[in-house]
Every structure is written in structure tokens, then in C-alpha cells.
mmCIF file of C-alpha atoms and ligand atoms in Angstrom:
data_model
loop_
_atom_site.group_PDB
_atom_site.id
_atom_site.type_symbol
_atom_site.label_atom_id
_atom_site.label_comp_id
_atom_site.label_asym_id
_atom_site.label_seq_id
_atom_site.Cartn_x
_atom_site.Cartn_y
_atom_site.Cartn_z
ATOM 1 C CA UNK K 565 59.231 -0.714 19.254
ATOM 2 C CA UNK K 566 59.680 -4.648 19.373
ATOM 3 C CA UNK K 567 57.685 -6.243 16.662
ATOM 4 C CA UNK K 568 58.436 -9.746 18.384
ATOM 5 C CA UNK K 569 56.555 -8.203 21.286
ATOM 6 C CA UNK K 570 53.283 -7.301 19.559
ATOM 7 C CA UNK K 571 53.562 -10.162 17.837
ATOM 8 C CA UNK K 572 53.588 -12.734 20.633
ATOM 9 C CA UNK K 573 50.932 -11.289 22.253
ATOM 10 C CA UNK K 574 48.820 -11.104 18.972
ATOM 11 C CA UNK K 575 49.295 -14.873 18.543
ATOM 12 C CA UNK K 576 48.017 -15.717 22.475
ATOM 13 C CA UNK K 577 44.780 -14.165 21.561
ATOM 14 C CA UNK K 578 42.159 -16.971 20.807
ATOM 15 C CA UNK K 579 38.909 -15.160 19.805
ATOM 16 C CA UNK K 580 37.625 -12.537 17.695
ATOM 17 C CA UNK K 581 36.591 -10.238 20.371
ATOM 18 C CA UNK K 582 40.086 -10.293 22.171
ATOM 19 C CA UNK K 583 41.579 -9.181 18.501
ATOM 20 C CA UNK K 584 39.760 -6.701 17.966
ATOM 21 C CA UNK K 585 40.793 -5.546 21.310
ATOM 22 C CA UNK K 586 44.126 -5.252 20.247
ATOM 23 C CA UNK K 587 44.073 -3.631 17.266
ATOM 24 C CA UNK K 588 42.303 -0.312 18.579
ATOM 25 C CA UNK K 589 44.956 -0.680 21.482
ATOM 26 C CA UNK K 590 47.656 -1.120 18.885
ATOM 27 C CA UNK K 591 45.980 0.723 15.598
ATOM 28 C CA UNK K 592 43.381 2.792 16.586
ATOM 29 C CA UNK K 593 43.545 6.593 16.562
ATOM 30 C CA UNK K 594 45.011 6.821 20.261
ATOM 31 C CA UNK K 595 46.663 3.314 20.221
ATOM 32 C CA UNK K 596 50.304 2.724 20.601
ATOM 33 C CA UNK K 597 51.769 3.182 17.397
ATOM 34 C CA UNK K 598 50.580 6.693 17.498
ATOM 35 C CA UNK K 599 51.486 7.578 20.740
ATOM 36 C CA UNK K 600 54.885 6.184 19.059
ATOM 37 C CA UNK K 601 54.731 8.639 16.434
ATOM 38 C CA UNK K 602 53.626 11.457 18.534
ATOM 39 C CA UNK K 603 56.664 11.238 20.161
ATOM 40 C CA UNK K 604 58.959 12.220 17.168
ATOM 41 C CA UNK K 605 59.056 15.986 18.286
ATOM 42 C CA UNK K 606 61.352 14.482 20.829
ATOM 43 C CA UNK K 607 63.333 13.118 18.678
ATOM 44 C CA UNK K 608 66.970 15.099 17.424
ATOM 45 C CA UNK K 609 66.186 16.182 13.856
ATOM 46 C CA UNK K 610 69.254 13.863 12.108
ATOM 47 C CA UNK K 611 67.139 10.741 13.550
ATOM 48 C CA UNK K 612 63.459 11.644 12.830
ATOM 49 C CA UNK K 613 63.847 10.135 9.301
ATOM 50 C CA UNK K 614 64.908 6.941 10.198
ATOM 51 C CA UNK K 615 62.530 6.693 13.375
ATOM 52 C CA UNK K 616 59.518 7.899 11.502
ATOM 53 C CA UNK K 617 60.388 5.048 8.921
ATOM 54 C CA UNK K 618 60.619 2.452 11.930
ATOM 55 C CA UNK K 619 57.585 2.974 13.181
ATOM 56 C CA UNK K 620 55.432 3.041 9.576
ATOM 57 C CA UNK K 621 57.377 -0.363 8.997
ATOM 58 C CA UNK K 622 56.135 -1.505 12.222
ATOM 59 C CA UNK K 623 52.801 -0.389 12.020
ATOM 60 C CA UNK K 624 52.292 -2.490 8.332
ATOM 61 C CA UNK K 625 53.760 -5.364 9.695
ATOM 62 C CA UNK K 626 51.423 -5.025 12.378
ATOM 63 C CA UNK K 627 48.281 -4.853 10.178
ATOM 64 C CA UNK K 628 49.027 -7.738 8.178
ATOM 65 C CA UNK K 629 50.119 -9.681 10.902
ATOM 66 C CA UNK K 630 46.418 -9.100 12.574
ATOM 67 C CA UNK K 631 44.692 -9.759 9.232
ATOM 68 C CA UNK K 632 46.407 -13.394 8.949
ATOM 69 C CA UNK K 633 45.230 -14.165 12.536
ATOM 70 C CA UNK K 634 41.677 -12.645 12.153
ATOM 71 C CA UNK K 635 41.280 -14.994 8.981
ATOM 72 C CA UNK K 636 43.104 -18.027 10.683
ATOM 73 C CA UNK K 637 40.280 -17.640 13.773
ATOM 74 C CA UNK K 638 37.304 -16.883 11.113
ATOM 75 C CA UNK K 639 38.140 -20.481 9.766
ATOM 76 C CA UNK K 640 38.958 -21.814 13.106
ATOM 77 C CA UNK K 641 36.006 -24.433 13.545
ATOM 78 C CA UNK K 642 33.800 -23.355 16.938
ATOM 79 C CA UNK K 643 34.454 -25.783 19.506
ATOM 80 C CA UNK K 644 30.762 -25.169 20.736
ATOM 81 C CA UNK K 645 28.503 -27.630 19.825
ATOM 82 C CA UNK K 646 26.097 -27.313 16.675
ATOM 83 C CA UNK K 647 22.774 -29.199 17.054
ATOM 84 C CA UNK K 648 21.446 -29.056 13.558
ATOM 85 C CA UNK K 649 18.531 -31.425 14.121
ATOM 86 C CA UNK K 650 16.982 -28.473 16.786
ATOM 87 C CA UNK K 651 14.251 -26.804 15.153
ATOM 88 C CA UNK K 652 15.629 -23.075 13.011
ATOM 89 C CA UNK K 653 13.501 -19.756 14.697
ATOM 90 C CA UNK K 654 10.622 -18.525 13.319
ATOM 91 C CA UNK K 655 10.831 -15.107 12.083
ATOM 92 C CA UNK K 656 7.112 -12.958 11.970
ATOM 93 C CA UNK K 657 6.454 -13.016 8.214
ATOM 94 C CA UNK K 658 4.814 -9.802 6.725
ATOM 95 C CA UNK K 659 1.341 -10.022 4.789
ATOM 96 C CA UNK K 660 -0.687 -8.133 2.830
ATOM 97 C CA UNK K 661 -2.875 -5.332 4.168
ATOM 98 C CA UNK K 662 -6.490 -5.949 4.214
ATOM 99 C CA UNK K 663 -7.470 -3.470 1.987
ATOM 100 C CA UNK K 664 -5.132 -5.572 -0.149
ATOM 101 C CA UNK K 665 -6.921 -8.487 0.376
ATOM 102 C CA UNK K 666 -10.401 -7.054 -0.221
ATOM 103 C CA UNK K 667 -8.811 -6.022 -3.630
ATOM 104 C CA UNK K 668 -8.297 -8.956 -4.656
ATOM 105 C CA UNK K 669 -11.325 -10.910 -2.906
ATOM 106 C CA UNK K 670 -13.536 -8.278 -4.831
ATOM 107 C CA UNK K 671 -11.692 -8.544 -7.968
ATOM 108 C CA UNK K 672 -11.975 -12.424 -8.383
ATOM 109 C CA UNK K 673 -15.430 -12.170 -7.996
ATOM 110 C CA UNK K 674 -16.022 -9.876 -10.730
ATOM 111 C CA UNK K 675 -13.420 -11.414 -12.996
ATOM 112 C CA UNK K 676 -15.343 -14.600 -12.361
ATOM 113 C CA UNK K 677 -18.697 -13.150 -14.258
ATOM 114 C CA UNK K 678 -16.183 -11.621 -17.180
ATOM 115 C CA UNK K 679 -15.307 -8.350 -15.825
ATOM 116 C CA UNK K 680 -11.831 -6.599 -16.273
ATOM 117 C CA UNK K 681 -10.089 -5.039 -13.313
ATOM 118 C CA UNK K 682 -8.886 -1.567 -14.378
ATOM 119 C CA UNK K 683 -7.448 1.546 -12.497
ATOM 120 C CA UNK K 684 -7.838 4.604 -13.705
ATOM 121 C CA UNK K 685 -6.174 7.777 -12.272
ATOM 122 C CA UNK K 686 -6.462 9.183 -9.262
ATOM 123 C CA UNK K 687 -5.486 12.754 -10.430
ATOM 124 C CA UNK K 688 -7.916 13.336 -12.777
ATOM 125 C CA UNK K 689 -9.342 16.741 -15.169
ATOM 126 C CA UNK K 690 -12.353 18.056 -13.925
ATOM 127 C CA UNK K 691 -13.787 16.718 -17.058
ATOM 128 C CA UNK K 692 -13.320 13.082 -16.005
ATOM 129 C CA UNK K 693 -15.458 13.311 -12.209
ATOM 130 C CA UNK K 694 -17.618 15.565 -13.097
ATOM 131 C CA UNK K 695 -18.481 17.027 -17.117
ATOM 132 C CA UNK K 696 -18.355 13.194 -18.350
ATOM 133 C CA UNK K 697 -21.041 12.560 -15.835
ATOM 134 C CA UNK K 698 -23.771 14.811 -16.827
ATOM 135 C CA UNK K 699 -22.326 17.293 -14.226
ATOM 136 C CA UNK K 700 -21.344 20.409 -16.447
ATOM 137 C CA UNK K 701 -19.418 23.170 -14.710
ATOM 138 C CA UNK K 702 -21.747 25.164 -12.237
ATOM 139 C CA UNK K 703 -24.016 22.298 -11.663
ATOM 140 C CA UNK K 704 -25.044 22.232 -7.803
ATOM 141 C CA UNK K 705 -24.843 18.227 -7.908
ATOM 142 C CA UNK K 706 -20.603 18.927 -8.170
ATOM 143 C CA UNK K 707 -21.231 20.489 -4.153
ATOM 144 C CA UNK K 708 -22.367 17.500 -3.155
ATOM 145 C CA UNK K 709 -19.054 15.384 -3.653
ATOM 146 C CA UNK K 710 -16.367 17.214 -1.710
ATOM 147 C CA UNK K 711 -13.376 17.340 -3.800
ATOM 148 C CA UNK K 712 -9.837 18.730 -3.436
ATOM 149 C CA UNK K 713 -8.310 20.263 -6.558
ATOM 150 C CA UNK K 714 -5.116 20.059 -7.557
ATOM 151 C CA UNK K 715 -3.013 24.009 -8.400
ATOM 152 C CA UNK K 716 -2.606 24.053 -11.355
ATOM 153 C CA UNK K 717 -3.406 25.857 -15.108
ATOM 154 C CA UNK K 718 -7.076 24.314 -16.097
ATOM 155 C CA UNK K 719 -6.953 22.616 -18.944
ATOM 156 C CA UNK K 720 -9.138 24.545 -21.969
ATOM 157 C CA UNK K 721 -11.189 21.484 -21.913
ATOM 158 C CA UNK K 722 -10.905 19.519 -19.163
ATOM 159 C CA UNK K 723 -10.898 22.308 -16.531
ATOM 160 C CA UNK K 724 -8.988 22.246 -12.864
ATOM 161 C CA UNK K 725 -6.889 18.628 -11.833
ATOM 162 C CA UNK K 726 -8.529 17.095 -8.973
ATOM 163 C CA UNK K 727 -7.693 14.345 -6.687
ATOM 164 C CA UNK K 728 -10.646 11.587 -8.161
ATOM 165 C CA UNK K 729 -13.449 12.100 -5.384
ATOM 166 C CA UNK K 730 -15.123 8.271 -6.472
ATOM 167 C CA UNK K 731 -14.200 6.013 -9.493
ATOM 168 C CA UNK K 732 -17.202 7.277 -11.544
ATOM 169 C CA UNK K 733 -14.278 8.929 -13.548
ATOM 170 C CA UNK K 734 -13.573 5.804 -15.111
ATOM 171 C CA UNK K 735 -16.676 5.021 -17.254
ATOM 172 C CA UNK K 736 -15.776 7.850 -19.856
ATOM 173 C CA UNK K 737 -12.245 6.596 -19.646
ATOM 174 C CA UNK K 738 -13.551 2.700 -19.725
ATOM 175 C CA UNK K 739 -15.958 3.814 -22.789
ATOM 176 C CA UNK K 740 -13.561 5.625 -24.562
ATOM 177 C CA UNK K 741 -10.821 2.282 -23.974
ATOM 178 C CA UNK K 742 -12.943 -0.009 -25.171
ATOM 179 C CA UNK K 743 -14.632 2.012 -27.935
ATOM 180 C CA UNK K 744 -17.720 -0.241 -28.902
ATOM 181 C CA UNK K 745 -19.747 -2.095 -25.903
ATOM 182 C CA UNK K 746 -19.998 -4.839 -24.618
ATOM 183 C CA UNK K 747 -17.977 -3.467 -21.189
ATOM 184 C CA UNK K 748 -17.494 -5.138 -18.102
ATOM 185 C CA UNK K 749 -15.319 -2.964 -16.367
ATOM 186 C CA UNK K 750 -14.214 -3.254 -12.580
ATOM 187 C CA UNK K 751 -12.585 0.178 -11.743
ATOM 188 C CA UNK K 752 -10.338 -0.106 -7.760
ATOM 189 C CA UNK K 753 -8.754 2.977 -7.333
ATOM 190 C CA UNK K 754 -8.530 5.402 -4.117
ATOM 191 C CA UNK K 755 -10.165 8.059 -4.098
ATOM 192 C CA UNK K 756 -10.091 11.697 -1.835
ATOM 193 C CA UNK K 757 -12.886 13.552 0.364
ATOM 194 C CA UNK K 758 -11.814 16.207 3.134
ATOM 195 C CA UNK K 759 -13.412 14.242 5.288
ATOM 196 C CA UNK K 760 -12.032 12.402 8.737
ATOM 197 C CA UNK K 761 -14.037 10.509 11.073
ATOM 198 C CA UNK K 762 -14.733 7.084 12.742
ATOM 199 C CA UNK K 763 -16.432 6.026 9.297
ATOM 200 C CA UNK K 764 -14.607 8.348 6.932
ATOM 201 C CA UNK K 765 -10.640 9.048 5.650
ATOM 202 C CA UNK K 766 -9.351 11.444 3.589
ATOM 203 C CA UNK K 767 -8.351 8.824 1.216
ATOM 204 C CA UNK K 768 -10.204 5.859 0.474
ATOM 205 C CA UNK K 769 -10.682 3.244 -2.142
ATOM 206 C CA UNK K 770 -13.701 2.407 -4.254
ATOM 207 C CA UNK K 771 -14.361 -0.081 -6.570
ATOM 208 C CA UNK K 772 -17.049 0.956 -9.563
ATOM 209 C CA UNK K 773 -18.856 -1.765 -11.782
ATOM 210 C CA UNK K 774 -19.671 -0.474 -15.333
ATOM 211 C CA UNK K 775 -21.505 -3.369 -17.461
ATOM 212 C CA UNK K 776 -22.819 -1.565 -20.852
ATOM 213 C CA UNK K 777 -24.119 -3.868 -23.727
ATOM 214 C CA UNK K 778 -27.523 -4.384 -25.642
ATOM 215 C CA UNK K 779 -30.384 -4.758 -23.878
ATOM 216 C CA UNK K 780 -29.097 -4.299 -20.453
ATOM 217 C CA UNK K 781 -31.738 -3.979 -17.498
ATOM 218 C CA UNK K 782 -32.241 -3.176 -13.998
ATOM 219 C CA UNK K 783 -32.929 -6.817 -13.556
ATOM 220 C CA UNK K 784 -29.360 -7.405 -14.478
ATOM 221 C CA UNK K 785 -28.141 -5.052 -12.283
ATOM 222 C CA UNK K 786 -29.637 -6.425 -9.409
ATOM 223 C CA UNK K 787 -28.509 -10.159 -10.546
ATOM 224 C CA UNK K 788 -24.930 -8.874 -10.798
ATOM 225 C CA UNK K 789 -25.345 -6.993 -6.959
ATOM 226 C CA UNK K 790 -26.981 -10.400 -5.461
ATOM 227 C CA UNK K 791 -24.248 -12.214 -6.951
ATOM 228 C CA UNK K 792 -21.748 -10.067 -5.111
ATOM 229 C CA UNK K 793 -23.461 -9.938 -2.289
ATOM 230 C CA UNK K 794 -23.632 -13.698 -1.659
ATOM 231 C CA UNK K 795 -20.180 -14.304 -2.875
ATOM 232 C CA UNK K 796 -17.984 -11.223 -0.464
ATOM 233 C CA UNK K 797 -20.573 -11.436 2.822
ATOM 234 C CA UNK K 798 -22.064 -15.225 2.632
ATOM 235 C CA UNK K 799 -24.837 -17.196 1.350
ATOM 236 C CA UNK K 800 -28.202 -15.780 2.196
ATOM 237 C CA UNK K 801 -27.252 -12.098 1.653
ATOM 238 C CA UNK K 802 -29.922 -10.382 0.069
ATOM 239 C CA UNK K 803 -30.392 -6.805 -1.619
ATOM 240 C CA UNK K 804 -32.679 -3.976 -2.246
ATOM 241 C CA UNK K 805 -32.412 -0.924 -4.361
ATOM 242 C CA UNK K 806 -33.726 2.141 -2.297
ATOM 243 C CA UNK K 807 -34.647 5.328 -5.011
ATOM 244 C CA UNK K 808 -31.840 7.783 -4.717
ATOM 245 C CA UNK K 809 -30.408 10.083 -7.241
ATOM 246 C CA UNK K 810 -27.125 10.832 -9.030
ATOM 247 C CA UNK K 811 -26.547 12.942 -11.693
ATOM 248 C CA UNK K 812 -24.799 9.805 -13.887
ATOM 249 C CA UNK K 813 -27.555 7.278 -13.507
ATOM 250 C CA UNK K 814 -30.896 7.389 -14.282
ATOM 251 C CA UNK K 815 -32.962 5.831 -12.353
ATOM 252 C CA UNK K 816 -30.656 6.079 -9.660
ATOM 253 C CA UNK K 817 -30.753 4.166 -6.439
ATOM 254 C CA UNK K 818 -29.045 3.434 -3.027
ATOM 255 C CA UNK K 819 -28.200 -0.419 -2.850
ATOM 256 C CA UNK K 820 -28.774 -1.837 0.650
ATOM 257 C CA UNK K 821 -27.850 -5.701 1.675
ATOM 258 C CA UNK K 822 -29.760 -7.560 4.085
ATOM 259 C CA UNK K 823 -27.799 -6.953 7.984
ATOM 260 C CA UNK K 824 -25.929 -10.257 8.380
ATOM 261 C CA UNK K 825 -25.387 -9.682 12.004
ATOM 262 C CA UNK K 826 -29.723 -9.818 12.638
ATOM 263 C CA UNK K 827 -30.238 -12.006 9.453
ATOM 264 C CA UNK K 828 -32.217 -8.843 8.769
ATOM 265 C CA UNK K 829 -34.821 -9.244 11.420
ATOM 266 C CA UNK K 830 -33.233 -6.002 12.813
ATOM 267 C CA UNK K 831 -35.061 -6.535 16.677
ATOM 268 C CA UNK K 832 -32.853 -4.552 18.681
ATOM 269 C CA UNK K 833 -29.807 -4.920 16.231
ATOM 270 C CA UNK K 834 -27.243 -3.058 17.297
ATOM 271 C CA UNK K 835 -24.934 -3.341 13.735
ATOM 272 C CA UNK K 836 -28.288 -2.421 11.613
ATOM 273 C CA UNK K 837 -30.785 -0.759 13.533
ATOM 274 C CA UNK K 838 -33.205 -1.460 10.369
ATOM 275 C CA UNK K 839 -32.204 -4.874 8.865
ATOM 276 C CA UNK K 840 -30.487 -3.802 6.147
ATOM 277 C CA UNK K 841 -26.716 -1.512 5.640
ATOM 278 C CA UNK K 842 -26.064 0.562 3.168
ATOM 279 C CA UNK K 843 -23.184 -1.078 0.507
ATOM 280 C CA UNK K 844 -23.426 2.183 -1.896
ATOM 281 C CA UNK K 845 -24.784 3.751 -4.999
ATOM 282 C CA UNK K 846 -26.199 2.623 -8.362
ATOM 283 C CA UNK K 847 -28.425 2.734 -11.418
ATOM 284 C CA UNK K 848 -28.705 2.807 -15.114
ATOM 285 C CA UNK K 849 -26.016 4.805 -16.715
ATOM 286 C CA UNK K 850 -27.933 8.002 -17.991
ATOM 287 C CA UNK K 851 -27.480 8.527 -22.080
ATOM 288 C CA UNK K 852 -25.602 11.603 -21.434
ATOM 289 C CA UNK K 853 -23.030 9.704 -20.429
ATOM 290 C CA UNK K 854 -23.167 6.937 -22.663
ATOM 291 C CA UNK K 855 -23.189 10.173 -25.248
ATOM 292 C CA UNK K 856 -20.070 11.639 -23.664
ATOM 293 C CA UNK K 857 -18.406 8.237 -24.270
ATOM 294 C CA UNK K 858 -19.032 7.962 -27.807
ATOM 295 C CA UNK K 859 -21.447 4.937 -27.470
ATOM 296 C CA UNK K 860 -24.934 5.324 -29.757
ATOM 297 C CA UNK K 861 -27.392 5.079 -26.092
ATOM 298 C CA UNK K 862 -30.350 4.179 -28.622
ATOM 299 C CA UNK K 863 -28.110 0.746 -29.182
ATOM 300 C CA UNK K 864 -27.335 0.261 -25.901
ATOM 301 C CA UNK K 865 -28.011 0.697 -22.740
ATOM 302 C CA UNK K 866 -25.745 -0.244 -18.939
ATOM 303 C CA UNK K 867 -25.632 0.219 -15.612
ATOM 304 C CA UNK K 868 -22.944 1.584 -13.341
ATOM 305 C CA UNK K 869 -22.286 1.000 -9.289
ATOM 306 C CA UNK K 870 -19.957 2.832 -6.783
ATOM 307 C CA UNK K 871 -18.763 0.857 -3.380
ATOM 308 C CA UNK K 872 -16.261 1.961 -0.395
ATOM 309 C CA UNK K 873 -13.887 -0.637 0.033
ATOM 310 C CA UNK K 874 -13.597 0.253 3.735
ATOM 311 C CA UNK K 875 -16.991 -0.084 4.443
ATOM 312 C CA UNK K 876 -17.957 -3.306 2.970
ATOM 313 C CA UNK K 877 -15.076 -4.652 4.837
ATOM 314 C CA UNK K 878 -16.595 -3.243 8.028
ATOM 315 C CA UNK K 879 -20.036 -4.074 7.305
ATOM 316 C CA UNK K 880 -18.172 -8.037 6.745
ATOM 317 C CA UNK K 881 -16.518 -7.823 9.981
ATOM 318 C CA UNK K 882 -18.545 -5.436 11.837
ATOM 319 C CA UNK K 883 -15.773 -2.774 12.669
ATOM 320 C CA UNK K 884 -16.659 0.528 13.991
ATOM 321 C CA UNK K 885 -13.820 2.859 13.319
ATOM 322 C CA UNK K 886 -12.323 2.971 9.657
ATOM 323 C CA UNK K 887 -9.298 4.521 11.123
ATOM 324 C CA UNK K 888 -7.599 1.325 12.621
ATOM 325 C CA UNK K 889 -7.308 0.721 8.274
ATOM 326 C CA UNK K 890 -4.268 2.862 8.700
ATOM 327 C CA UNK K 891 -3.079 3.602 12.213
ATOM 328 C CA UNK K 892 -0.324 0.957 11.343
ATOM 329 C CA UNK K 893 -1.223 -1.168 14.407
ATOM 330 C CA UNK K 894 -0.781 -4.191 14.073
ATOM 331 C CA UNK K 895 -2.305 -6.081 16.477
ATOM 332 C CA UNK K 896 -5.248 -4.695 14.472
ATOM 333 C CA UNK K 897 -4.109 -5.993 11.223
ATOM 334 C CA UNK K 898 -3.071 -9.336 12.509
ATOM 335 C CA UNK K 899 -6.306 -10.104 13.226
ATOM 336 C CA UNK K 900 -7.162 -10.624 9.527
HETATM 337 N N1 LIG Z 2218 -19.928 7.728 -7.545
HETATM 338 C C1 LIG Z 2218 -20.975 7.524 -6.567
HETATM 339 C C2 LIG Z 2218 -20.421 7.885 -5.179
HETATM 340 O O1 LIG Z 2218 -19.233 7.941 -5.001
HETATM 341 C C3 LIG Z 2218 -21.450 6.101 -6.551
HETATM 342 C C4 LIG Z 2218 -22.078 5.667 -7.836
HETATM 343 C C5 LIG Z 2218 -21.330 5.018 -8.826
HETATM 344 C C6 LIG Z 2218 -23.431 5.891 -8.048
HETATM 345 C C7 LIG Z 2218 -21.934 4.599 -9.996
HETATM 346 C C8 LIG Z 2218 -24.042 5.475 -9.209
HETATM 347 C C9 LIG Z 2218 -23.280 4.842 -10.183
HETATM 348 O O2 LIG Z 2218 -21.176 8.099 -4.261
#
């Protein structure tokens, strides 16, 4: 019950640690003070008044007394040396994803040749992937791109909510933004197939060129893809349209680049096997679509392209599995 007691042994203590210490031993739930208290049954009735008093005026004093000394050794200057000229630690710092990167990389190329980045939704009407592409409900081409739909009421118009399966649905919106051509759109946005393997993921990101404008050609179109191609996977790339179709282009084709593993001489190329990889899917944008749009197709004319962001990364860097993208490893991602 001596204050001068706690007190002098409070004031030996020279460090942080030891205080703390103390003031569970004194304070804390089973410290002294309330074994003190505890005690009070034992105490004749007449007295507990005064003793329970005692000990509460003990107790404060006791707190405040630990606070000065905890403040009086947080300012006490460490006698332990301080080399300040010894270089600080490095921390890891965090960077950007690669598919972040490839964004970008891929953007400021297009932006370069007066295209606009855009990014349309990736919860989209029916109307948007498919009926604004000269797919109209019922259409067998709509099988052919996998496509998970949303549950919800359909829309009168629009029909179901999907999640986008490419970026194709943002040439209607891209049309109807800009209203009257010329358009150089660059659409990045993910986009969703049921699909999981060592070269597919559910999600996935595309990024969809859309140039519309007077007398547009294919000639243009395969300026534009060379230009890419040269610009994301080196000088020297080449390209070659392959006939293909797609409901939204016409003609449609598959565009390949020249393997930059072989230099497209494909001899026993493992990456290739025929000198060239595939980078995705283009052609002229067909009038029903310019028509859906609201631009006059006898004025003008565009093309339209469709790449995995994944893949060209892979076919840059010659990865195998697409999964590593997102298996948060990063040893993996370190490596870029
Ligand atoms: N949307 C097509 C796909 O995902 C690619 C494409 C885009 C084809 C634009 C032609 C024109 O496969």
C-alpha cells in the first residue's frame, strides 16, 4: 500500500521494456493493485470505504507516475551509436503487372498513329457482342464464341447481359460515340470465355482496332498491322492475312506474323512449327455494321481487328502456359 515503494522501484527502471514490465505487474488485470482490491471482502464493513478509496488513489497516482517516466525514457537520447552515413535498407518495391505493361506498350503505339484508347464495358446487352455485329438472335455464328450470360430480365431490345466474350462490342458503341467517321478507336478491355487451359483463361483481355473513314482499304489495314508488328515484337516482323471468316468483317481474315524465334524459316522450329503464329482476327468492317452504327457505308468504308493480350505477350517472350499471368507468383512476374 506504500506509494513511496512503487515509486522507487518505478524510477530504477531504465528502459522501455522493463516499464512495461511493471505496469502489467502493477496495473494489469491480475497485477497488484487488484489483488489489493480483491482483498476488500476481508475487510470489516465500517473500513471498506476508506480502503477502497486508498487503493483507487493509489492506483491513479500510479498511472501517472508511469506515464511521466515512459515519456521521460521516450526522449531519453539512445546511448547506442547512430551511424547515419551507413547506407538506409532497401525495401522490394512493387510494379506493375505485365498485362499492365502490355497495356500501355500497345496503347502508345496506337496513340502514336492517332488512335484513342477507349474501354468499353465488360457487361454488355446481347445487342452490343452479337446483334450490332451482323449476328441477329439465332444465328449459328453466336455458338461459336462461348459466352456466359449474366441472370437477369432481357432487355426488350438489347436481349440477355453477358460478360463481353471479345471487344468487338465496342465498334457500335465507338460509332455511335463518335457519330460521324473518321474513327481511330483502340478498345483494351477483358473479356470472358468458359474456357481454362495452358493457352486459355476464363478472363482475358483484348485489345480491338476500329479505323473507319473515306476510302479506307485492305492495304491500310495491313500498313496499320505491319506497323504494330514491327513496333511490339521488333524490326523485321512481317505479316500475312490468311482468309478466315467472321460474321462482322467482310472479307475476313486470320492475321499471322512472321515466327521471330526461326526468323520464319520454321526448320524444325519448335515455337512455330510453320514460320509464322497466329496474332488474331481481322478484316473490313461489313456495312451491316457500319449500318447498325448509324454511319452511311456507301461514304465510308473501315476495318476492324481483335488481339489477345496474353498471347501476343507469349508469342514476344515465348511462354507456354498463360496461367503463370495470374498464379500470383512472383518469381514469374519478376522476371519482366
Ligand atoms: N472478335 C474477334 C474474336 O474475338 C476478333 C475480330 C475483331 C475479328 C475484329 C475481326 C474483326 O475472335
Amino acid at each position: 500500500m506504500d506509494l513511496k515503494k512503487y515509486e522507487s522501484k518505478i524510477n530504477r527502471v531504465t528502459s522501455l521494456d522493463k516499464l512495461n514490465e511493471l505496469e502489467v505487474r502493477f496495473l494489469g488485470r491480475n497485477g497488484e493493485i487488484n489483488k489489493l482490491l480483491s482483498e476488500i471482502e476481508n475487510i470489516p464493513d465500517e473500513q471498506k470505504k476508506t480502503y477502497g478509496q486508498k487503493i483507487n488513489q493509489l492506483k491513479s497516482s500510479m498511472y501517472r507516475y508511469i506515464e511521466t517516466k515512459k515519456k521521460e525514457l521516450q526522449n531519453k537520447k539512445s546511448d547506442v551509436f547512430f551511424d547515419k552515413t551507413l547506407p538506409g535498407k532497401i525495401y522490394p518495391k512493387g510494379s506493375l503487372h505485365i498485362i499492365s505493361n502490355a497495356i500501355e506498350e500497345i496503347t502508345k503505339i496506337f496513340e502514336k498513329i492517332g488512335f484513342i484508347r477507349v474501354s468499353y464495358p465488360e457487361v454488355d446487352w446481347e445487342y452490343g457482342a452479337f446483334e450490332s455485329l451482323n449476328m441477329p438472335s439465332g444465328h449459328p455464328a453466336r455458338d461459336d464464341v462461348e459466352t456466359s450470360f449474366i441472370e437477369s430480365a432481357p432487355h426488350p431490345r438489347f436481349g440477355k447481359m453477358v460478360l463481353t466474350p471479345h471487344t468487338s462490342n465496342g465498334q457500335n458503341r465507338e460509332m455511335r460515340r463518335v457519330g460521324a467517321p473518321p474513327i481511330r478507336m483502340i478498345n483494351i478491355s477483358k473479356c470472358y470465355r468458359p474456357n481454362w487451359d495452358t493457352t486459355h483463361t476464363p478472363m482475358f483481355h483484348q485489345f480491338e482496332g476500329l479505323c473507319v473513314d473515306r476510302e479506307i482499304t485492305i492495304a491500310n489495314l495491313k500498313g496499320t498491322l505491319d506497323y504494330f508488328a514491327e513496333k511490339y515484337f521488333g524490326k523485321g516482323t512481317k505479316t500475312r492475312l490468311r482468309p478466315h471468316h467472321f460474321q462482322f468483317t467482310e472479307p475476313s481474315f486470320e492475321v499471322d506474323i512472321s515466327c521471330n524465334v526461326c526468323g520464319g524459316k520454321r526448320m524444325g522450329c519448335k515455337v512455330c512449327k510453320s514460320g509464322w503464329l497466329e496474332l488474331g482476327g481481322t478484316g473490313m468492317v461489313h456495312p451491316n455494321v457500319l449500318k447498325e452504327g448509324g454511319i452511311d457505308h456507301k461514304k465510308y468504308s473501315g476495318w476492324a481487328f481483335g488481339c489477345g493480350i496474353e498471347r501476343v505477350i507469349m508469342m514476344k517472350y515465348g511462354l507456354d502456359d498463360i496461367r503463370n499471368y495470374y498464379s500470383g507468383d512472383i518469381r514469374f512476374l519478376e522476371q519482366f
